[in-house]
Amino acid sequence: MTLRLRNLARALPALALGYVVARMFAGDVGGDGTLLDYLAIGTAQGAIYAFVALGYTMVYGVIRLINFAHGEFFMVGAFAGYFVLRDAGIEKLAWPQPWPLVASYAVALVAGALAAALLALLAEALCYRPIRKAGRIAALLTAVGLSLLLQNLARQWPPIGPTQRPWPAPRLWAAAADVPSPADGNYYEIRTFKSPSGESVDREKLVVAKGQRLTPANLQRLEALPGPQVFRKGELSPALVDRSIVLMLGLSTLVLWFLVQRTKTGKAMRAVSEDHAAARLMGVNVNRVIAATFFLGAFLAGLGGVAFCAKYGQVDPLSGFMPGLKAFIAAVVGGIGSIPGAVVGGLFLGVSENLFAAYVSTEWKDALAFVLLVAVLLSKPTGLLGRPYREKI
Amino acid sequence: MLTLASEFQFSFLWLGEVAVGVVLYATLAASLNMVTGFGGMFSLGHHGFFAVGAYAAGWCATVMPAVEAGTPGALGVFLLSAAVAVLFAAAAGLLVGVPCLRLRGDYLAIATLAFGEIVRIVIQNTPALGGSLELNVPRLLMRPRGLEEVGDFRALFLGVGVVMLGLTLVVLRNVVRSAHGRAVVAVREDEIASELLGVPVTRYTVRAFVLGAAFAGLAGWFYAHYSGSIAPANFDMLVGIKILLIVVLGGLGSLTGTVLSAVVLVGIERLLLAGVFGEDAKRWMQVEYALVLILVMLLRPNGILGNRELSDFFRRRPAKGGVR
Amino acid sequence: MLVVEDLVVAYGAVEALHGVTLEVKAGEIVTLVGANGAGKTTTLRAVSGMVAPRAGRILFEGTSIGGVPSHRLVRRGLCHVPEGRRIFTALTVRENLELGAYTVRGHAEVATRLERVLALFPRLSERIAQPGGTLSGGEQQMLAIGRALMVRPRLLLLDEPSLGLAPLLVQEIFREIVRINRDEGVTILLVEQNAHLALSTAHRGYVLETGEIVLADDAKRLLEDPQVKAAYLGAG
Ligand SMILES: Nc1ncnc2c1ncn2[C@@H]1O[C@H](COP(=O)(O)OP(=O)(O)OP(=O)(O)O)[C@@H](O)[C@H]1O
Ligand SMILES: [Mg+2]
């Protein structure tokens, strides 16, 4: 009987999740404040938490370190995506719409993930590896220091700076001759100016507003330029981003599961997680396994960072802080060290936060995560899906 | 390599402010050392008790009938608010300690971190405490108007702070040397063994935790009155991290080391902040502070003195504790 | 095959080995006996690269291996079964064994080795899908040894394979050890509390006392040695 109840307790949320996701993909989730809407919003947000939580949980599983800098890997990934999206001009590809749009988003995701992952490799080699033998508190403080360092470096480094930046709208480039008349949207060109200090600065300049006609003089001037000459600002719809996030989470979880359960590296990871020395005695290069874990975790954080900032339309050096903290809570709630736990914890936190904000109180929303955290820690310290409580010191 | 910038004017006033900062953080760190260093309980939420103490003292001072600063009545309120701060912080310590101390290691650290954040969010959402804005704490010891008296004001609070720190250190030292303290250390060394030997583990760890919380509350009282206005932003996680950093650099379990490392770390921070190393260094200060944190951990993960006291170096007797 | 010369190992300020010299020739079973805390485990740990020696030389097949990390030594054919088994409790028996062949490329090779080990320890094949943590102590010891055999080592370091096992199982394990040595040609350096059993299994033996070798001889002669008898064999 109890067994049945437990199965039911597992099956019901899974079914509900499946239903919500199905409705999301069917595209009939509107913004009119029904329960389904909040569930969908929560699921998308929770999926981002889950992305980040996966990295926390993997690193914790392997070296028992709460990697506080994980949220900053997320932020760095987001900025890498931002720069690629802003500067690479992938949209100039002569593909039909919306493929340049999708391609630029995909490239931003990959760039963000790789940047975060490479940063994590560097951080692991320079900070975490030397500190590993010095004890848990030293390692944890190092992680905190790294988090502060990255955050503040981003704030001080001129190309990033402390201010919030709008997420760049992908540019849909076209040849001036192809602009319909009257124009079907605002069209811009890039003009290079000399700034007072002598550097050349690129600015967007409106060429023709929606509904207007391109003047022949302009057309002639523009056509003299090489390549596509004018662009429209494209937009990835939030619903599309949400769907992509849920899809990516599903795929990543499957891939991770396969990696950890079915491959040699995964086996080595699980072995290292249990006993470094014994794994080493079997010929496992423990340092390399740990580096791989950081790489994978940060890769996912980078994906999450780009998706998060694309969804909310802005990015800044503190972008990683709250999602990082929440994802950390999600990882603990789900059971730190457990991969399915991270996913369940993330979705659970995202959904309950949004339901709470919708039906109870927005001011206390941030407290909810922490209260949930304490409640779970006290009733089941190893989390919803964690292994039995066993502290290794 | 570093050139002293010309804008920085050394003054005793500045030094006084730095000294007050040192005393404040040394008290906080000593109280955390009771929990983490002696008790072996790893807390990331100590700033929560600091906040509880500060807000309890500030609230107490605002709800009391208005008194003329500098009068005996005001002194009474000043001391009463100290008692209230300590009481509230200790109560919070008990409230957090009893359920949470069943947890160990990272799990305890996470739970205390959550506590620190919850305190901040509760304050932010409580209008009586100023919400996310400031809570102004009336001046009790000196009339607030004369800005020319600012030197005296700092000297006065430096005096109060030194007394507070002295009291904290003496009490903690005595507690550590008492049977209770030895029990706490025994618990740190090996919980299961001490349980088997009949040490009531939970009771002792809770006591150590509550004591640490109480002294953090006292530091909060001091801070509230010294700064004259407090806001939730003064009690974020970074404060907790700074306290923990001082404890670790000072050496887990070493009280003199804690004071020494408070001098070093607060000193570095204030020198950077004052622009002693130039404007660039000041602008990059947060980055430098983070770098210092990482370097300290990489180079001296067991603290300046390890878990020894300063006096151990003069007395030439074997250090207590051992390699851990 | 293995030469250890004047090996000094220290944990912090505490010196555990004060200059240990010993040799293991190819094809031998050599045992290291000594009281608790004598430094037997430390010797093995130094040989397998788990602790760095402070002084002295360790030669494996003629080349110095001081300071080479353990995972590299495994590739060279040196495998260490540590004290207390240390199998991976969350991994299944099969996964534990497969991890032993971590350095091996090619599924076919892993499969043949797995077959051999399972033939050696039929009990493990009955428990193949079970998590390692659910095995009994003796089964875990078999798994630990089997896992090491998956490496196909040329030199096997065994640290107290009898720890916590029933006498019958100890017999069984030691029979396996002899068979591995004889049939598979694996050279073995064996650390064992049960000096009588160890010396009757081994070809040669060393007696370690507080970090120093005090006796070295044929195992049979050590069994007869009055000093050894008095100190380790429990006979007057
Ligand atoms: N990690 C360590 N840190 C400090 N000292 C250690 C450590 N490991 C071992 N020692 C010390 O080194 C000495 C030798 O220990 P070792 O484990 O090699 O003994 P052993 O001969 O294997 O004993 P046993 O038969 O009990 O297993 C002991 O005095 C022990 O206390
Ligand atoms: Mg041993």
JSON list of N, CA, C and O in Angstrom, two decimals, chain A residues 123-142:
[
{"chain": "A", "resi": 123, "resn": "ALA", "atom": "N", "xyz": [39.96, 27.46, -13.72]},
{"chain": "A", "resi": 123, "resn": "ALA", "atom": "CA", "xyz": [39.74, 27.66, -12.28]},
{"chain": "A", "resi": 123, "resn": "ALA", "atom": "C", "xyz": [40.12, 26.40, -11.52]},
{"chain": "A", "resi": 123, "resn": "ALA", "atom": "O", "xyz": [40.75, 26.47, -10.46]},
{"chain": "A", "resi": 124, "resn": "GLU", "atom": "N", "xyz": [39.76, 25.27, -12.10]},
{"chain": "A", "resi": 124, "resn": "GLU", "atom": "CA", "xyz": [40.06, 24.02, -11.40]},
{"chain": "A", "resi": 124, "resn": "GLU", "atom": "C", "xyz": [41.57, 23.84, -11.28]},
{"chain": "A", "resi": 124, "resn": "GLU", "atom": "O", "xyz": [42.09, 23.53, -10.21]},
{"chain": "A", "resi": 125, "resn": "ALA", "atom": "N", "xyz": [42.27, 24.08, -12.38]},
{"chain": "A", "resi": 125, "resn": "ALA", "atom": "CA", "xyz": [43.71, 23.85, -12.37]},
{"chain": "A", "resi": 125, "resn": "ALA", "atom": "C", "xyz": [44.44, 24.86, -11.47]},
{"chain": "A", "resi": 125, "resn": "ALA", "atom": "O", "xyz": [45.38, 24.50, -10.77]},
{"chain": "A", "resi": 126, "resn": "LEU", "atom": "N", "xyz": [43.99, 26.11, -11.49]},
{"chain": "A", "resi": 126, "resn": "LEU", "atom": "CA", "xyz": [44.74, 27.13, -10.76]},
{"chain": "A", "resi": 126, "resn": "LEU", "atom": "C", "xyz": [44.33, 27.26, -9.30]},
{"chain": "A", "resi": 126, "resn": "LEU", "atom": "O", "xyz": [45.16, 27.57, -8.45]},
{"chain": "A", "resi": 127, "resn": "CYS", "atom": "N", "xyz": [43.05, 27.07, -9.01]},
{"chain": "A", "resi": 127, "resn": "CYS", "atom": "CA", "xyz": [42.60, 27.29, -7.63]},
{"chain": "A", "resi": 127, "resn": "CYS", "atom": "C", "xyz": [42.23, 26.01, -6.91]},
{"chain": "A", "resi": 127, "resn": "CYS", "atom": "O", "xyz": [42.70, 25.76, -5.81]},
{"chain": "A", "resi": 128, "resn": "TYR", "atom": "N", "xyz": [41.35, 25.22, -7.51]},
{"chain": "A", "resi": 128, "resn": "TYR", "atom": "CA", "xyz": [40.78, 24.13, -6.74]},
{"chain": "A", "resi": 128, "resn": "TYR", "atom": "C", "xyz": [41.75, 22.97, -6.55]},
{"chain": "A", "resi": 128, "resn": "TYR", "atom": "O", "xyz": [41.76, 22.33, -5.51]},
{"chain": "A", "resi": 129, "resn": "ARG", "atom": "N", "xyz": [42.55, 22.69, -7.57]},
{"chain": "A", "resi": 129, "resn": "ARG", "atom": "CA", "xyz": [43.46, 21.55, -7.43]},
{"chain": "A", "resi": 129, "resn": "ARG", "atom": "C", "xyz": [44.49, 21.78, -6.32]},
{"chain": "A", "resi": 129, "resn": "ARG", "atom": "O", "xyz": [44.67, 20.92, -5.48]},
{"chain": "A", "resi": 130, "resn": "PRO", "atom": "N", "xyz": [45.14, 22.96, -6.29]},
{"chain": "A", "resi": 130, "resn": "PRO", "atom": "CA", "xyz": [46.12, 23.16, -5.23]},
{"chain": "A", "resi": 130, "resn": "PRO", "atom": "C", "xyz": [45.50, 23.14, -3.83]},
{"chain": "A", "resi": 130, "resn": "PRO", "atom": "O", "xyz": [46.17, 22.80, -2.87]},
{"chain": "A", "resi": 131, "resn": "ILE", "atom": "N", "xyz": [44.22, 23.50, -3.72]},
{"chain": "A", "resi": 131, "resn": "ILE", "atom": "CA", "xyz": [43.63, 23.65, -2.38]},
{"chain": "A", "resi": 131, "resn": "ILE", "atom": "C", "xyz": [43.00, 22.36, -1.89]},
{"chain": "A", "resi": 131, "resn": "ILE", "atom": "O", "xyz": [42.61, 22.23, -0.75]},
{"chain": "A", "resi": 132, "resn": "ARG", "atom": "N", "xyz": [42.91, 21.35, -2.79]},
{"chain": "A", "resi": 132, "resn": "ARG", "atom": "CA", "xyz": [42.11, 20.17, -2.47]},
{"chain": "A", "resi": 132, "resn": "ARG", "atom": "C", "xyz": [42.54, 19.48, -1.19]},
{"chain": "A", "resi": 132, "resn": "ARG", "atom": "O", "xyz": [41.71, 18.99, -0.43]},
{"chain": "A", "resi": 133, "resn": "LYS", "atom": "N", "xyz": [43.83, 19.47, -0.93]},
{"chain": "A", "resi": 133, "resn": "LYS", "atom": "CA", "xyz": [44.30, 18.74, 0.25]},
{"chain": "A", "resi": 133, "resn": "LYS", "atom": "C", "xyz": [44.17, 19.55, 1.53]},
{"chain": "A", "resi": 133, "resn": "LYS", "atom": "O", "xyz": [44.34, 19.02, 2.62]},
{"chain": "A", "resi": 134, "resn": "ALA", "atom": "N", "xyz": [43.88, 20.85, 1.42]},
{"chain": "A", "resi": 134, "resn": "ALA", "atom": "CA", "xyz": [43.94, 21.72, 2.59]},
{"chain": "A", "resi": 134, "resn": "ALA", "atom": "C", "xyz": [42.67, 21.68, 3.42]},
{"chain": "A", "resi": 134, "resn": "ALA", "atom": "O", "xyz": [42.59, 22.35, 4.44]},
{"chain": "A", "resi": 135, "resn": "GLY", "atom": "N", "xyz": [41.71, 20.92, 3.03]},
{"chain": "A", "resi": 135, "resn": "GLY", "atom": "CA", "xyz": [40.51, 20.81, 3.85]},
{"chain": "A", "resi": 135, "resn": "GLY", "atom": "C", "xyz": [39.32, 21.52, 3.24]},
{"chain": "A", "resi": 135, "resn": "GLY", "atom": "O", "xyz": [39.46, 22.33, 2.33]},
{"chain": "A", "resi": 136, "resn": "ARG", "atom": "N", "xyz": [38.16, 21.19, 3.78]},
{"chain": "A", "resi": 136, "resn": "ARG", "atom": "CA", "xyz": [36.91, 21.64, 3.18]},
{"chain": "A", "resi": 136, "resn": "ARG", "atom": "C", "xyz": [36.69, 23.13, 3.33]},
{"chain": "A", "resi": 136, "resn": "ARG", "atom": "O", "xyz": [36.21, 23.79, 2.43]},
{"chain": "A", "resi": 137, "resn": "ILE", "atom": "N", "xyz": [37.00, 23.67, 4.50]},
{"chain": "A", "resi": 137, "resn": "ILE", "atom": "CA", "xyz": [36.71, 25.09, 4.71]},
{"chain": "A", "resi": 137, "resn": "ILE", "atom": "C", "xyz": [37.56, 25.93, 3.78]},
{"chain": "A", "resi": 137, "resn": "ILE", "atom": "O", "xyz": [37.09, 26.88, 3.16]},
{"chain": "A", "resi": 138, "resn": "ALA", "atom": "N", "xyz": [38.84, 25.56, 3.67]},
{"chain": "A", "resi": 138, "resn": "ALA", "atom": "CA", "xyz": [39.73, 26.32, 2.79]},
{"chain": "A", "resi": 138, "resn": "ALA", "atom": "C", "xyz": [39.23, 26.24, 1.36]},
{"chain": "A", "resi": 138, "resn": "ALA", "atom": "O", "xyz": [39.19, 27.25, 0.64]},
{"chain": "A", "resi": 139, "resn": "ALA", "atom": "N", "xyz": [38.79, 25.07, 0.94]},
{"chain": "A", "resi": 139, "resn": "ALA", "atom": "CA", "xyz": [38.31, 24.92, -0.44]},
{"chain": "A", "resi": 139, "resn": "ALA", "atom": "C", "xyz": [37.05, 25.75, -0.66]},
{"chain": "A", "resi": 139, "resn": "ALA", "atom": "O", "xyz": [36.90, 26.43, -1.68]},
{"chain": "A", "resi": 140, "resn": "LEU", "atom": "N", "xyz": [36.18, 25.72, 0.32]},
{"chain": "A", "resi": 140, "resn": "LEU", "atom": "CA", "xyz": [34.93, 26.48, 0.19]},
{"chain": "A", "resi": 140, "resn": "LEU", "atom": "C", "xyz": [35.20, 27.98, 0.11]},
{"chain": "A", "resi": 140, "resn": "LEU", "atom": "O", "xyz": [34.63, 28.69, -0.72]},
{"chain": "A", "resi": 141, "resn": "LEU", "atom": "N", "xyz": [36.11, 28.45, 0.96]},
{"chain": "A", "resi": 141, "resn": "LEU", "atom": "CA", "xyz": [36.42, 29.88, 0.92]},
{"chain": "A", "resi": 141, "resn": "LEU", "atom": "C", "xyz": [37.11, 30.25, -0.39]},
{"chain": "A", "resi": 141, "resn": "LEU", "atom": "O", "xyz": [36.91, 31.34, -0.91]},
{"chain": "A", "resi": 142, "resn": "THR", "atom": "N", "xyz": [37.91, 29.34, -0.90]},
{"chain": "A", "resi": 142, "resn": "THR", "atom": "CA", "xyz": [38.53, 29.60, -2.21]},
{"chain": "A", "resi": 142, "resn": "THR", "atom": "C", "xyz": [37.44, 29.77, -3.27]},
{"chain": "A", "resi": 142, "resn": "THR", "atom": "O", "xyz": [37.53, 30.66, -4.12]}
]
